[in-house]
Amino acid sequence: RWIHPVKGMISPIYFIPIIEDTGEIIALGKLVIRKAFAQIKEWNEKFNLNLRISINVSPKQIEDTNFINWLKFQMKESDVKTDWVDLELTESSYMHFNDENKHIFNELFNMGINTSIDDFGTGYSSLSYIKSLNFNRLKIAKELIDNIENDENSQLIIKAIIMMADGLKLKTIAEGVEDECQLNLLTKLGCDEVQGYIWGKPVPPDEFEKKYIVNIN
């Protein structure tokens, strides 16, 4: 979220597309990764934990041929363990992959960094292409979760995604879960993890620390 000094909290759905169109996403993306590394290192060392932080990565960052080398350098500089990091790419990112850069998933996998496919289930990805990439989790799109209570088709699609993920030995995580009914349905369908307002809304790091981390042990 962008905490604007006048307008307050602004959702990324409003400003990320503009930043990607202007090319500023490269600089912003690097800033976000550096800040995320610093934050997870602080929390894990301060509280003797092994938490993992997820970071959204733009397709434009992946297109940068120096991305992996830059990432390795930042991890070394930040003294961050690889299993503290999960990189999230949207399902639409597939169109940016070709034989020259799809090896990035393998490199991240070999480094020990978790990778997730975000917003899965609403795009046009090839299942055979998914099979050829090394990643850890499928994140089921919020659009499907929104209708899960009243739309049998959404339930069937989600069930199919979970079964496919199980077959590929991938974890599934449902995005945008907001109430107990959605949670119960996803549990019955066999979804591994959920995220969303049912647990909490986005907050600044200090508030998150007080609310969720201080008493974790």
Short mmCIF file of C-alpha atoms in Angstrom, two decimals:
data_model
loop_
_atom_site.label_atom_id
_atom_site.label_comp_id
_atom_site.label_asym_id
_atom_site.label_seq_id
_atom_site.Cartn_x
_atom_site.Cartn_y
_atom_site.Cartn_z
CA ARG A 1 0.00 0.00 0.00
CA TRP A 2 1.06 3.58 -0.64
CA ILE A 3 0.53 5.79 2.40
CA HIS A 4 -0.05 9.17 0.76
CA PRO A 5 0.45 12.23 3.03
CA VAL A 6 -2.86 13.74 1.89
CA LYS A 7 -5.00 10.94 0.43
CA GLY A 8 -4.04 8.29 2.97
CA MET A 9 -3.81 4.61 2.04
CA ILE A 10 -3.94 3.96 -1.71
CA SER A 11 -4.36 0.45 -3.13
CA PRO A 12 -1.71 -0.80 -5.56
CA ILE A 13 -4.40 -1.51 -8.16
CA TYR A 14 -4.44 2.25 -8.80
CA PHE A 15 -0.76 3.15 -8.93
CA ILE A 16 1.15 0.00 -9.99
CA PRO A 17 -0.20 0.00 -13.60
CA ILE A 18 0.92 3.63 -14.00
CA ILE A 19 4.35 2.90 -12.56
CA GLU A 20 4.73 -0.10 -14.89
CA ASP A 21 3.70 1.97 -17.94
CA THR A 22 6.26 4.67 -17.13
CA GLY A 23 9.05 2.17 -16.42
CA GLU A 24 9.50 3.38 -12.84
CA ILE A 25 8.58 -0.12 -11.63
CA ILE A 26 12.22 -1.19 -11.99
CA ALA A 27 13.50 1.36 -9.48
CA LEU A 28 10.50 0.92 -7.16
CA GLY A 29 10.79 -2.85 -7.34
CA LYS A 30 14.42 -2.73 -6.23
CA LEU A 31 13.53 -0.40 -3.36
CA VAL A 32 10.73 -2.75 -2.23
CA ILE A 33 13.02 -5.80 -2.31
CA ARG A 34 15.73 -4.03 -0.29
CA LYS A 35 13.20 -2.84 2.32
CA ALA A 36 11.58 -6.28 2.50
CA PHE A 37 14.97 -7.93 3.04
CA ALA A 38 15.80 -5.48 5.83
CA GLN A 39 12.41 -6.01 7.50
CA ILE A 40 12.42 -9.81 7.51
CA LYS A 41 16.01 -9.89 8.76
CA GLU A 42 15.09 -7.52 11.61
CA TRP A 43 12.07 -9.56 12.69
CA ASN A 44 13.71 -12.98 12.44
CA GLU A 45 16.83 -11.95 14.33
CA LYS A 46 15.02 -9.82 16.90
CA PHE A 47 12.50 -12.53 17.77
CA ASN A 48 14.57 -15.62 16.89
CA LEU A 49 12.09 -16.69 14.20
CA ASN A 50 12.24 -18.13 10.70
CA LEU A 51 9.41 -16.19 9.05
CA ARG A 52 9.17 -15.85 5.29
CA ILE A 53 8.25 -12.63 3.50
CA SER A 54 6.50 -12.58 0.12
CA ILE A 55 7.49 -9.94 -2.42
CA ASN A 56 5.59 -9.14 -5.60
CA VAL A 57 7.85 -9.00 -8.66
CA SER A 58 6.84 -7.27 -11.89
CA PRO A 59 7.33 -9.00 -15.27
CA LYS A 60 9.44 -6.01 -16.25
CA GLN A 61 11.87 -6.84 -13.46
CA ILE A 62 12.11 -10.43 -14.69
CA GLU A 63 12.85 -9.18 -18.21
CA ASP A 64 16.00 -7.51 -16.87
CA THR A 65 18.83 -9.94 -17.73
CA ASN A 66 20.75 -8.79 -14.66
CA PHE A 67 17.88 -9.45 -12.22
CA ILE A 68 19.24 -12.72 -10.78
CA ASN A 69 22.76 -11.35 -10.29
CA TRP A 70 21.34 -8.21 -8.66
CA LEU A 71 19.15 -10.34 -6.38
CA LYS A 72 22.08 -12.52 -5.32
CA PHE A 73 24.12 -9.41 -4.53
CA GLN A 74 21.31 -7.89 -2.46
CA MET A 75 20.81 -11.09 -0.48
CA LYS A 76 24.50 -11.23 0.32
CA GLU A 77 24.64 -7.53 1.22
CA SER A 78 21.53 -7.81 3.39
CA ASP A 79 22.66 -11.08 4.97
CA VAL A 80 19.24 -12.61 4.32
CA LYS A 81 18.67 -16.37 4.22
CA THR A 82 17.10 -17.67 1.02
CA ASP A 83 14.34 -19.53 2.86
CA TRP A 84 13.17 -16.21 4.32
CA VAL A 85 12.09 -15.05 0.85
CA ASP A 86 9.18 -15.86 -1.46
CA LEU A 87 8.88 -14.09 -4.82
CA GLU A 88 5.41 -13.76 -6.33
CA LEU A 89 4.75 -13.42 -10.06
CA THR A 90 1.31 -12.99 -11.58
CA GLU A 91 -0.13 -15.64 -13.87
CA SER A 92 0.01 -13.11 -16.73
CA SER A 93 3.80 -13.02 -16.30
CA TYR A 94 3.98 -16.21 -18.36
CA MET A 95 3.66 -14.22 -21.57
CA HIS A 96 6.98 -12.58 -20.69
CA PHE A 97 8.81 -15.90 -20.45
CA ASN A 98 10.61 -17.56 -23.31
CA ASP A 99 13.44 -20.05 -23.72
CA GLU A 100 15.94 -17.32 -22.84
CA ASN A 101 14.52 -16.28 -19.48
CA LYS A 102 12.30 -19.07 -18.14
CA HIS A 103 15.45 -20.53 -16.56
CA ILE A 104 14.97 -17.82 -13.91
CA PHE A 105 12.56 -20.10 -12.03
CA ASN A 106 15.18 -22.85 -11.98
CA GLU A 107 17.83 -20.44 -10.74
CA LEU A 108 15.59 -19.17 -7.95
CA PHE A 109 14.69 -22.76 -7.04
CA ASN A 110 18.35 -23.77 -6.95
CA MET A 111 19.13 -20.74 -4.76
CA GLY A 112 16.54 -21.97 -2.26
CA ILE A 113 14.15 -19.06 -2.82
CA ASN A 114 10.45 -19.92 -2.82
CA THR A 115 8.39 -18.75 -5.79
CA SER A 116 4.62 -18.40 -6.12
CA ILE A 117 2.29 -17.87 -9.06
CA ASP A 118 -0.09 -15.08 -8.04
CA ASP A 119 -3.72 -14.53 -9.17
CA PHE A 120 -3.96 -18.04 -10.59
CA GLY A 121 -7.20 -19.19 -12.23
CA THR A 122 -8.32 -16.11 -14.12
CA GLY A 123 -5.66 -15.93 -16.84
CA TYR A 124 -4.80 -18.02 -19.87
CA SER A 125 -1.71 -19.92 -18.77
CA SER A 126 -0.77 -23.18 -20.42
CA LEU A 127 -0.80 -26.10 -18.01
CA SER A 128 2.09 -27.71 -19.90
CA TYR A 129 4.07 -24.50 -19.42
CA ILE A 130 3.38 -24.53 -15.68
CA LYS A 131 4.70 -28.08 -15.55
CA SER A 132 8.00 -26.96 -17.10
CA LEU A 133 8.69 -24.29 -14.46
CA ASN A 134 10.12 -24.81 -10.98
CA PHE A 135 8.00 -23.01 -8.38
CA ASN A 136 6.43 -23.77 -5.00
CA ARG A 137 2.90 -22.39 -4.70
CA LEU A 138 -0.21 -21.51 -6.67
CA LYS A 139 -2.13 -18.56 -5.27
CA ILE A 140 -5.82 -18.86 -6.18
CA ALA A 141 -7.17 -15.54 -7.46
CA LYS A 142 -9.44 -13.46 -5.25
CA GLU A 143 -12.02 -13.24 -8.06
CA LEU A 144 -12.71 -16.95 -7.64
CA ILE A 145 -12.79 -16.76 -3.85
CA ASP A 146 -15.32 -13.88 -3.91
CA ASN A 147 -17.94 -16.12 -5.54
CA ILE A 148 -17.16 -19.40 -3.82
CA GLU A 149 -20.23 -19.34 -1.54
CA ASN A 150 -22.85 -18.89 -4.25
CA ASP A 151 -21.17 -20.03 -7.47
CA GLU A 152 -20.80 -23.76 -7.97
CA ASN A 153 -18.58 -23.19 -11.00
CA SER A 154 -16.09 -21.24 -8.87
CA GLN A 155 -16.03 -24.13 -6.40
CA LEU A 156 -15.38 -26.61 -9.22
CA ILE A 157 -12.57 -24.47 -10.65
CA ILE A 158 -10.95 -24.08 -7.24
CA LYS A 159 -11.25 -27.81 -6.59
CA ALA A 160 -9.62 -28.53 -9.98
CA ILE A 161 -6.76 -26.11 -9.20
CA ILE A 162 -6.17 -27.75 -5.81
CA MET A 163 -6.18 -31.26 -7.33
CA MET A 164 -3.79 -30.18 -10.08
CA ALA A 165 -1.48 -28.53 -7.53
CA ASP A 166 -1.51 -31.68 -5.39
CA GLY A 167 -0.54 -33.73 -8.43
CA LEU A 168 2.36 -31.37 -9.15
CA LYS A 169 3.33 -31.34 -5.44
CA LEU A 170 2.61 -27.63 -5.12
CA LYS A 171 1.07 -25.77 -2.19
CA THR A 172 -2.15 -23.81 -2.73
CA ILE A 173 -3.02 -20.53 -1.04
CA ALA A 174 -6.33 -18.74 -1.46
CA GLU A 175 -6.21 -14.95 -1.77
CA GLY A 176 -8.73 -12.48 -0.43
CA VAL A 177 -10.49 -14.71 2.10
CA GLU A 178 -12.83 -12.48 4.10
CA ASP A 179 -15.23 -14.63 6.13
CA GLU A 180 -15.64 -17.95 7.94
CA CYS A 181 -17.89 -19.43 5.25
CA GLN A 182 -15.20 -18.98 2.60
CA LEU A 183 -12.59 -20.38 4.98
CA ASN A 184 -14.70 -23.47 5.77
CA LEU A 185 -15.37 -24.18 2.09
CA LEU A 186 -11.69 -23.84 1.21
CA THR A 187 -10.76 -26.14 4.08
CA LYS A 188 -13.20 -28.78 2.80
CA LEU A 189 -11.78 -28.42 -0.72
CA GLY A 190 -8.28 -29.09 0.62
CA CYS A 191 -6.66 -25.68 0.18
CA ASP A 192 -3.36 -25.57 2.11
CA GLU A 193 -3.26 -21.91 3.17
CA VAL A 194 -5.36 -18.74 3.05
CA GLN A 195 -4.69 -15.03 3.26
CA GLY A 196 -7.01 -12.07 3.48
CA TYR A 197 -9.01 -9.77 5.71
CA ILE A 198 -10.22 -12.73 7.76
CA TRP A 199 -6.79 -12.58 9.45
CA GLY A 200 -6.14 -8.85 9.15
CA LYS A 201 -5.81 -5.82 6.89
CA PRO A 202 -2.56 -4.22 5.66
CA VAL A 203 -0.82 -2.27 8.42
CA PRO A 204 2.58 -0.54 8.88
CA PRO A 205 5.48 -2.77 10.11
CA ASP A 206 5.48 -1.48 13.70
CA GLU A 207 1.76 -2.17 14.09
CA PHE A 208 2.12 -5.60 12.49
CA GLU A 209 4.95 -6.43 14.88
CA LYS A 210 2.91 -5.50 17.96
CA LYS A 211 -0.22 -7.28 16.78
CA TYR A 212 1.19 -10.51 15.31
CA ILE A 213 4.86 -11.09 16.16
CA VAL A 214 5.56 -10.00 19.73
CA ASN A 215 3.52 -12.85 21.24
CA ILE A 216 4.23 -15.45 18.54
CA ASN A 217 6.24 -17.61 20.92
#
